[in-house]
Coordinates of N, CA and C in Angstrom, one line a residue:
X1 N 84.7 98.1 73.9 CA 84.7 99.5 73.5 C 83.7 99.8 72.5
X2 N 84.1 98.9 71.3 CA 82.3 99.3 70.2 C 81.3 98.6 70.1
X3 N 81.3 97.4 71.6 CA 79.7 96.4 71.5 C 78.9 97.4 71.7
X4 N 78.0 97.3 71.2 CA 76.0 97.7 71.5 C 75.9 97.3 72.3
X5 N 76.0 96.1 72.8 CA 75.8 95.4 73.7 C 75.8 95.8 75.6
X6 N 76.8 96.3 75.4 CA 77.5 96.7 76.9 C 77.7 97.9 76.8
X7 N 76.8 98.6 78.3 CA 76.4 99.9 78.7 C 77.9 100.5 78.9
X8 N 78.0 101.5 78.4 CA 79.1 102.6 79.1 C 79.1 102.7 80.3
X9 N 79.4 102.2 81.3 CA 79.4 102.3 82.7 C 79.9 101.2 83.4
X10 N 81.0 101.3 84.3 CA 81.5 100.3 85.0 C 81.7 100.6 86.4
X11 N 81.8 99.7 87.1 CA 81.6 99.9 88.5 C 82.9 98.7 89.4
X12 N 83.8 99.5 89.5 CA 85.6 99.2 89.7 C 85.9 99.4 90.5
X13 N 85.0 98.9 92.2 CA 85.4 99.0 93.4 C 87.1 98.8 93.8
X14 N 87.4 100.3 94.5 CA 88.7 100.5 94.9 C 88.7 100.3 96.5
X15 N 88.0 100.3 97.2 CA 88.3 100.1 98.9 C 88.7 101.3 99.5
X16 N 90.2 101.7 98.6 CA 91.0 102.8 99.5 C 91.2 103.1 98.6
X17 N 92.4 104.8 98.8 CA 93.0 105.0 97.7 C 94.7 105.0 98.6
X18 N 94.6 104.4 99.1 CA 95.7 104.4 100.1 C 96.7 102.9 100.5
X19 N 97.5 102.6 99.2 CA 98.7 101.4 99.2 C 98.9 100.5 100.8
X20 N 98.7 101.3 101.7 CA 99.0 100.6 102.9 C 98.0 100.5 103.3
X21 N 96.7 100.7 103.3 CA 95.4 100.1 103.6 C 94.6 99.2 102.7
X22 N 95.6 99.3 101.6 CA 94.3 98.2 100.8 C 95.5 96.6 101.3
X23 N 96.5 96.9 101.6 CA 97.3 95.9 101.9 C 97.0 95.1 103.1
X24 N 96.9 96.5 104.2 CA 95.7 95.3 105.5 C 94.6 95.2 105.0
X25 N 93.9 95.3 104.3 CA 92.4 94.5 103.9 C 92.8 93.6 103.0
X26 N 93.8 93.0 102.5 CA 94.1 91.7 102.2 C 94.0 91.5 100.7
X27 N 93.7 93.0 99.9 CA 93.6 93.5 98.6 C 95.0 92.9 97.5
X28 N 95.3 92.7 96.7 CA 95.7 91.9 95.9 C 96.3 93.3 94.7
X29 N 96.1 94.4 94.9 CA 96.2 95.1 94.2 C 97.0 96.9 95.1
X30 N 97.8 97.5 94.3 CA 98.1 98.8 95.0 C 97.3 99.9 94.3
X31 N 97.6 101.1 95.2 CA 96.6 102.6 94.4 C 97.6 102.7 92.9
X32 N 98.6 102.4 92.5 CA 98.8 102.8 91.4 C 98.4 102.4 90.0
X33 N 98.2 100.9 90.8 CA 97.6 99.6 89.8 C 96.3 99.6 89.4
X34 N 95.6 100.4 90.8 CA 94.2 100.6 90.4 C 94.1 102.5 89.3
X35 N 94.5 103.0 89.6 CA 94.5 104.4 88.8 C 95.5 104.1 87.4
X36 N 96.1 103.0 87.2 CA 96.6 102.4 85.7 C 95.6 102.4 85.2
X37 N 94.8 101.2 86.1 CA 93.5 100.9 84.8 C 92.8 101.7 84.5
X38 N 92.2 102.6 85.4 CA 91.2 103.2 84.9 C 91.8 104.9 84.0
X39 N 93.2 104.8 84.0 CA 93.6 105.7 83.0 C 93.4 104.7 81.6
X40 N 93.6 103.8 81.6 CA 93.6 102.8 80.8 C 91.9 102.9 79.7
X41 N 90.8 102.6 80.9 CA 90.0 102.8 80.4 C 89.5 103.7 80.0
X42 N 90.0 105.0 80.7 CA 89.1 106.3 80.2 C 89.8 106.8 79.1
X43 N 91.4 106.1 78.8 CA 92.2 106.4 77.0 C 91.4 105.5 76.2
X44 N 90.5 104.4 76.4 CA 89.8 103.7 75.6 C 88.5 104.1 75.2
X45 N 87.8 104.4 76.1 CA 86.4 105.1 76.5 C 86.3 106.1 77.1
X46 N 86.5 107.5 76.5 CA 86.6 108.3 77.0 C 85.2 109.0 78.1
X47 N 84.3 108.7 77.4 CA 82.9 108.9 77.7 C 82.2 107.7 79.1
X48 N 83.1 106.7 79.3 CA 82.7 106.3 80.5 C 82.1 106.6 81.7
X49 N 81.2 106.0 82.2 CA 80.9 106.5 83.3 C 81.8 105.5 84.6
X50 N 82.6 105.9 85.7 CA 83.1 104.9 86.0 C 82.5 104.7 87.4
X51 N 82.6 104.4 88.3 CA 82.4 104.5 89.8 C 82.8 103.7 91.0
X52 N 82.8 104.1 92.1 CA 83.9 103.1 92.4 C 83.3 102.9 94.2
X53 N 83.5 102.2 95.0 CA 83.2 102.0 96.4 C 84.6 102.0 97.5
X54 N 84.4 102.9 98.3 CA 85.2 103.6 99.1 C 85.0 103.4 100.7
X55 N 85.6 102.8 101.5 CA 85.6 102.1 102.9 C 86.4 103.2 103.8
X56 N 86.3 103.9 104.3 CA 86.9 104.7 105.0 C 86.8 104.5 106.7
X57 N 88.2 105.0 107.3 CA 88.1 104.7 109.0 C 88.3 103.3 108.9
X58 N 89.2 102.4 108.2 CA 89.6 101.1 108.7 C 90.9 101.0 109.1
X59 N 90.4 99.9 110.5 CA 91.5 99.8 111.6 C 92.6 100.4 110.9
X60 N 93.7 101.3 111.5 CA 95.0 101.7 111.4 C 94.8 102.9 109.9
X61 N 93.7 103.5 109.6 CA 93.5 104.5 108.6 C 94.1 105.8 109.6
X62 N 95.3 105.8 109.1 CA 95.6 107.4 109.3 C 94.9 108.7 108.6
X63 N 95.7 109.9 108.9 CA 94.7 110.8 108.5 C 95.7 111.0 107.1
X64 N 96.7 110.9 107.1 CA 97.6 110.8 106.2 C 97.1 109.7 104.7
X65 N 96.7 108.7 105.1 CA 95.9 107.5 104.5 C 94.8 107.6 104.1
X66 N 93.9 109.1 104.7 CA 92.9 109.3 104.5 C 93.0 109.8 103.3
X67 N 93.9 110.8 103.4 CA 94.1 112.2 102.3 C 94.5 112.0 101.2
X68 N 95.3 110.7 101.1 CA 95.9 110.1 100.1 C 94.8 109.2 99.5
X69 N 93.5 109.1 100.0 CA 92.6 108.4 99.5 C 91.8 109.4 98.5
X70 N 91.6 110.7 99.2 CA 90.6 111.6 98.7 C 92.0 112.2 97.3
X71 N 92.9 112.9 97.7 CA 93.8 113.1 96.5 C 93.6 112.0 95.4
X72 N 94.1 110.8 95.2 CA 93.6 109.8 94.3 C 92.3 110.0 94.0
X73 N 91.4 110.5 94.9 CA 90.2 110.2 94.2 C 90.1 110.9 93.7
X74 N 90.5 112.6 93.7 CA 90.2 114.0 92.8 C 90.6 113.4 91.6
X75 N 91.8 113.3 91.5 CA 92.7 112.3 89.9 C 92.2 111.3 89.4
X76 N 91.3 110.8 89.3 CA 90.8 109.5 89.2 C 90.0 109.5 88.0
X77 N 89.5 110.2 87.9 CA 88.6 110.4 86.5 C 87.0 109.7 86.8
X78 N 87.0 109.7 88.2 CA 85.6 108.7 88.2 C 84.1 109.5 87.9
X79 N 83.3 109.0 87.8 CA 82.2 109.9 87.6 C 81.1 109.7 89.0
X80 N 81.5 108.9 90.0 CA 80.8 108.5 91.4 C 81.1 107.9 92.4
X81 N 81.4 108.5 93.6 CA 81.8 107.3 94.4 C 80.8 107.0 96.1
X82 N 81.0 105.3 95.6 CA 79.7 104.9 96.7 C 81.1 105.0 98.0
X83 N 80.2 105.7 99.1 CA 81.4 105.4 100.4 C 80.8 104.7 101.7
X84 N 81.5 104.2 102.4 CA 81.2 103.2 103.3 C 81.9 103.6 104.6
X85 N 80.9 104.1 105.9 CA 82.6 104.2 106.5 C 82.4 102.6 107.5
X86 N 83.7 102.7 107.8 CA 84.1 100.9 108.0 C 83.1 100.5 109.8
X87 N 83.0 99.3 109.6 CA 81.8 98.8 110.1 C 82.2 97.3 110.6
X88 N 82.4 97.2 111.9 CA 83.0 95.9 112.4 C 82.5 94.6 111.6
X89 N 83.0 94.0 111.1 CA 82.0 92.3 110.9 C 83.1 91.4 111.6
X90 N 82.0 90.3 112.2 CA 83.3 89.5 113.0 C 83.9 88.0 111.9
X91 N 84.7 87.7 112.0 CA 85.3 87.1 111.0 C 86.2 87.4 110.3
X92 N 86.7 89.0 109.7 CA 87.6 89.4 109.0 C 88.3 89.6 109.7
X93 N 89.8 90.5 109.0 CA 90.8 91.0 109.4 C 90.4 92.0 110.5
X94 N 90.1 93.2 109.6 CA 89.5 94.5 110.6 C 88.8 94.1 111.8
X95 N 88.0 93.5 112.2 CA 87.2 93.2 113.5 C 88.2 92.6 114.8
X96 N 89.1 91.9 114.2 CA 90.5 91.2 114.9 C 91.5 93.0 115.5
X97 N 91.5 93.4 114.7 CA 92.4 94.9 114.9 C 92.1 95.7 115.8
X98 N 93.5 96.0 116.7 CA 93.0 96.7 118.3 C 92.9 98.4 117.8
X99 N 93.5 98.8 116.5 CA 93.8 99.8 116.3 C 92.3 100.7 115.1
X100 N 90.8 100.4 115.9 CA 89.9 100.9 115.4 C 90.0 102.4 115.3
X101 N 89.2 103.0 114.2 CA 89.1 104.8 114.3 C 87.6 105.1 114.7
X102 N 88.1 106.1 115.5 CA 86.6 106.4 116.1 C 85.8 106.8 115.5
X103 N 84.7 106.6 115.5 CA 83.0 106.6 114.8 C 83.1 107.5 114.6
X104 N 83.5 109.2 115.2 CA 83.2 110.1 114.8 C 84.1 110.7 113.8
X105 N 85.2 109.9 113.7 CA 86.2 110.2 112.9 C 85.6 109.5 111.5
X106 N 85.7 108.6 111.3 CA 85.0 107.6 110.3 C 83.6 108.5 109.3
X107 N 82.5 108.7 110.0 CA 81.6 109.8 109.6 C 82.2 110.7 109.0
X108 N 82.9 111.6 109.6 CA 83.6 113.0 109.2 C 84.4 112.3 107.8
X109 N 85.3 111.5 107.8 CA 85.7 110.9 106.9 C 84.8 110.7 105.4
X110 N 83.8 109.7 105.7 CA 82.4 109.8 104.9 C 82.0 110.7 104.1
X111 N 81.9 111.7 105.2 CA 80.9 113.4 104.5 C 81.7 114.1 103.3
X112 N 82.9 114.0 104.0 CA 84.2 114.3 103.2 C 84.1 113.7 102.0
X113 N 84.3 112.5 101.1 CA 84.4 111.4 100.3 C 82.9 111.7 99.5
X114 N 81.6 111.8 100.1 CA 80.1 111.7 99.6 C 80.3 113.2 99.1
X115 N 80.7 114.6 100.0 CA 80.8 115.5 99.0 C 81.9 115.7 97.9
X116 N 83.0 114.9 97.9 CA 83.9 114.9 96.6 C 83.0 113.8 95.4
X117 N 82.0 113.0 95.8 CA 81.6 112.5 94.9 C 80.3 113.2 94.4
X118 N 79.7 113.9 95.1 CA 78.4 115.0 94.6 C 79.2 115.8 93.5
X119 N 80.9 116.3 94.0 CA 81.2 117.2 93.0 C 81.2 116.9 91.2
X120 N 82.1 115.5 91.7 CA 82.4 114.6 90.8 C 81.3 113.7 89.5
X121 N 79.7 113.7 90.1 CA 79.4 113.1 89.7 C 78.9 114.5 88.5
X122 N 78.3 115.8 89.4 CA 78.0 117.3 88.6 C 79.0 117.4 87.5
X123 N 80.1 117.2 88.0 CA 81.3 117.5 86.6 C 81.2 116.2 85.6
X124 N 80.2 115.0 85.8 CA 80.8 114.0 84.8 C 79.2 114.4 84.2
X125 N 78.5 115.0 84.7 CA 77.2 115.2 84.4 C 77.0 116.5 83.2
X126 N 77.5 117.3 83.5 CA 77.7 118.6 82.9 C 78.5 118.5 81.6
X127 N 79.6 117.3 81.7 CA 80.3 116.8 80.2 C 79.0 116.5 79.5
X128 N 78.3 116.1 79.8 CA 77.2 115.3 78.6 C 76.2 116.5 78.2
X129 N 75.9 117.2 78.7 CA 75.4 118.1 78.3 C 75.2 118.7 76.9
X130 N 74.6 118.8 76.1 CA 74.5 119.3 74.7 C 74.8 118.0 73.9
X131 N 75.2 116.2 74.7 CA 75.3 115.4 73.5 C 74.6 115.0 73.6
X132 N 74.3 113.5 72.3 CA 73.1 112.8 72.2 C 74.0 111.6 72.5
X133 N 72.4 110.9 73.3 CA 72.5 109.8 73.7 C 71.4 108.7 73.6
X134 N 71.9 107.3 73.2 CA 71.1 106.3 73.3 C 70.1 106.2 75.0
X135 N 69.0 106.4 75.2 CA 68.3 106.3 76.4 C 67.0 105.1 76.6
X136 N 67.1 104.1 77.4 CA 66.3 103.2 77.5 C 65.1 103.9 78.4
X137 N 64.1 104.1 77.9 CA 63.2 104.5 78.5 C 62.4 103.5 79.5
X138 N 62.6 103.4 80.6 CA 62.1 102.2 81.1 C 61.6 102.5 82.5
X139 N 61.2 104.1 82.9 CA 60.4 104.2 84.2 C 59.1 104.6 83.6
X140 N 58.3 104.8 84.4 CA 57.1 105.8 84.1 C 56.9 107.3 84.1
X141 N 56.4 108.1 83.8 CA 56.6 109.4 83.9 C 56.8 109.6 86.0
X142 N 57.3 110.9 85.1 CA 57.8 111.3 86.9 C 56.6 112.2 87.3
X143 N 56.8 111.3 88.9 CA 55.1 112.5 89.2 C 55.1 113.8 89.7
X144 N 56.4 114.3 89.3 CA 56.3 115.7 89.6 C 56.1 116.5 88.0
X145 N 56.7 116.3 87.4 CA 56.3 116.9 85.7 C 55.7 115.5 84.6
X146 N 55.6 114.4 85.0 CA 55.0 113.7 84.1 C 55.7 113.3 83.0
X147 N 57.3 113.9 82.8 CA 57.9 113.4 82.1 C 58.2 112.1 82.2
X148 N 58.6 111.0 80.7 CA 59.5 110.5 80.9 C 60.7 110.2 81.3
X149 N 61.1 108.9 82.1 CA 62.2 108.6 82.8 C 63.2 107.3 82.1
X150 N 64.7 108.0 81.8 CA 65.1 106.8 80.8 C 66.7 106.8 81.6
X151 N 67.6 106.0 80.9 CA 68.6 105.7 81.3 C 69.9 106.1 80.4
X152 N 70.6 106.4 80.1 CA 71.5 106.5 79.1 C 73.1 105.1 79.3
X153 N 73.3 105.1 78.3 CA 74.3 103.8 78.8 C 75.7 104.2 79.5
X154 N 76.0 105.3 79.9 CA 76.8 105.6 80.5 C 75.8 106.4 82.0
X155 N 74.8 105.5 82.5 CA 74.8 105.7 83.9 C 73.9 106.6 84.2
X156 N 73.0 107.7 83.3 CA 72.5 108.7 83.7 C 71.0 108.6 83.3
X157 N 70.5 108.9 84.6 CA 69.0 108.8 84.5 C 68.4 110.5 84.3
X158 N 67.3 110.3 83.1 CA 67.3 111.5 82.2 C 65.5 111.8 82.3
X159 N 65.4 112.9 82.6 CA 63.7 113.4 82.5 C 63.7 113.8 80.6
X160 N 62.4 113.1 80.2 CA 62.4 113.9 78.8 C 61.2 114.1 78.1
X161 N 61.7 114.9 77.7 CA 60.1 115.9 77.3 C 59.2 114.7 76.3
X162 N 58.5 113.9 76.8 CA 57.8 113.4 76.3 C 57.0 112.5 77.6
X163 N 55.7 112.2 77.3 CA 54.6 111.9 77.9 C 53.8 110.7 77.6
X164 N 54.5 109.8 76.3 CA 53.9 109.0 75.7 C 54.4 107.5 76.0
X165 N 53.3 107.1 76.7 CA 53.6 105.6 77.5 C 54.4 104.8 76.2
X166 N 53.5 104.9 75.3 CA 54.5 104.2 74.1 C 55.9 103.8 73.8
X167 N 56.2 104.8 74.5 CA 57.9 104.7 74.4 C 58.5 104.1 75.4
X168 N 57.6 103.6 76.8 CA 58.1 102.8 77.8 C 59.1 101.2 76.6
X169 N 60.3 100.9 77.4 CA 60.3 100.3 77.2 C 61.3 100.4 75.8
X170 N 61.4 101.4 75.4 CA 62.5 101.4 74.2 C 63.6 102.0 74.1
X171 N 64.6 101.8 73.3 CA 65.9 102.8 73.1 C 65.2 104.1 72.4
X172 N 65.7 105.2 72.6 CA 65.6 106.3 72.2 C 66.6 107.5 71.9
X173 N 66.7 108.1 71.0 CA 68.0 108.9 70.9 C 67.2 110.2 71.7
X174 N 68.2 110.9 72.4 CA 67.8 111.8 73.6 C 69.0 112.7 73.3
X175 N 68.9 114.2 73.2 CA 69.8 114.9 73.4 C 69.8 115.9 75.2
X176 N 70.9 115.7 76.0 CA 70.9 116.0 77.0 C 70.8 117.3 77.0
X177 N 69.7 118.4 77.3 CA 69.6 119.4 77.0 C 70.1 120.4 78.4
X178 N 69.9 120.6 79.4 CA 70.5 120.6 80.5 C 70.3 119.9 82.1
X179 N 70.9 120.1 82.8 CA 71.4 119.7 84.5 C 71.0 121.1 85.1
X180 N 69.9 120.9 86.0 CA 69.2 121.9 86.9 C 67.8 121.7 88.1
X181 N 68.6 121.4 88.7 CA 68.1 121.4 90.6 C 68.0 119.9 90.8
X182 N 69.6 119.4 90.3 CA 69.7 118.1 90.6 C 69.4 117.1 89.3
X183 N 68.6 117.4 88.1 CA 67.8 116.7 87.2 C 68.5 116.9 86.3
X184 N 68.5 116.1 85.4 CA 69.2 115.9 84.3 C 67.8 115.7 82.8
X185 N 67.9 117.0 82.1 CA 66.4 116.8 80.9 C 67.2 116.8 79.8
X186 N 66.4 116.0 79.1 CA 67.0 115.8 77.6 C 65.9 115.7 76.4
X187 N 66.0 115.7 75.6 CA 65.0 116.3 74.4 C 64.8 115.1 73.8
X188 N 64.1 114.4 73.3 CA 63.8 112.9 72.4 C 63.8 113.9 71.1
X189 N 64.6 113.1 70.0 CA 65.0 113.3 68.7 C 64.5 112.4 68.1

């Protein structure tokens, strides 16, 4: 919680949000056990960035299973979620299972989950807004405005009003000034 050391951002792949699907993927953990911790962590760090990876349309995913995935994920407190829709591999459980969801269903699934996370990631993005933040400057200007390109330790990559290679390569205090047509600009202090 107060190292320097260790970026604000964690990345706490959940599979499902759905108790009876993470149980046929052979998961070791339930949806309640996983939404403990990360209440856990966002009462410790509130300012976390969290994010999480989401497998949708595996064998025997109801729609009921589905919805119970996307509900948990609205409550979740996450700030991104990577989604996957499920994809035969031979050797595991799922590829063995007669009871596959159809491709088209799976996709639809997907679209679904990728726009709750576009919403999710705008609302974790818009909290930051007006603070300051530690930002590692470590791209090159952007070649559409030439600004610099930095990182902040909770996950967000930041355009900022400055042009001077010099600063490649350093921490920098950055205040996030606003979120507009996708970009995130912040001011160097």
């Amino acid at each position: 919680k107060n190292s320097k050391k260790i970026c604000k951002h964690l990345h706490l792949p959940v599979q499902s949000g759905s108790s009876r699907i993470l149980q046929k993927m052979n998961r070791r953990y339930t949806k309640e056990q996983y939404l403990e911790l990360v209440r856990k962590i966002k009462t410790a760090i509130p300012d976390i960035s969290l994010t999480t990876d989401i497998i949708v349309g595996f064998p025997g995913e109801t729609e009921e299973d589905f919805y119970t995935t996307v509900d948990n994920l609205r409550k979740s407190g996450l700030s991104q979620i990577h989604v996957f829709p499920y994809s035969i591999r031979e050797g595991t459980v799922g590829a063995k299972a007669d009871n596959q969801v159809d491709e088209n269903i799976r996709q639809i699934r997907a679209d679904v989950v990728k726009a709750l996370s576009a919403l999710k990631h705008i609302e974790f993005i818009k909290k930051n807004v007006g603070k300051i933040h530690e930002v590692l400057i470590e791209k090159h200007p952007d070649k559409r405005t030439g600004m610099l390109k930095g990182v902040t330790r909770n996950y967000l990559t930041v355009l900022i009003n400055s042009k001077d290679n010099q600063l490649l390569n350093s921490l920098q205090q950055v205040k996030i000034t606003k979120f507009e047509n996708g970009k995130i600009y912040g001011e160097l202090l």
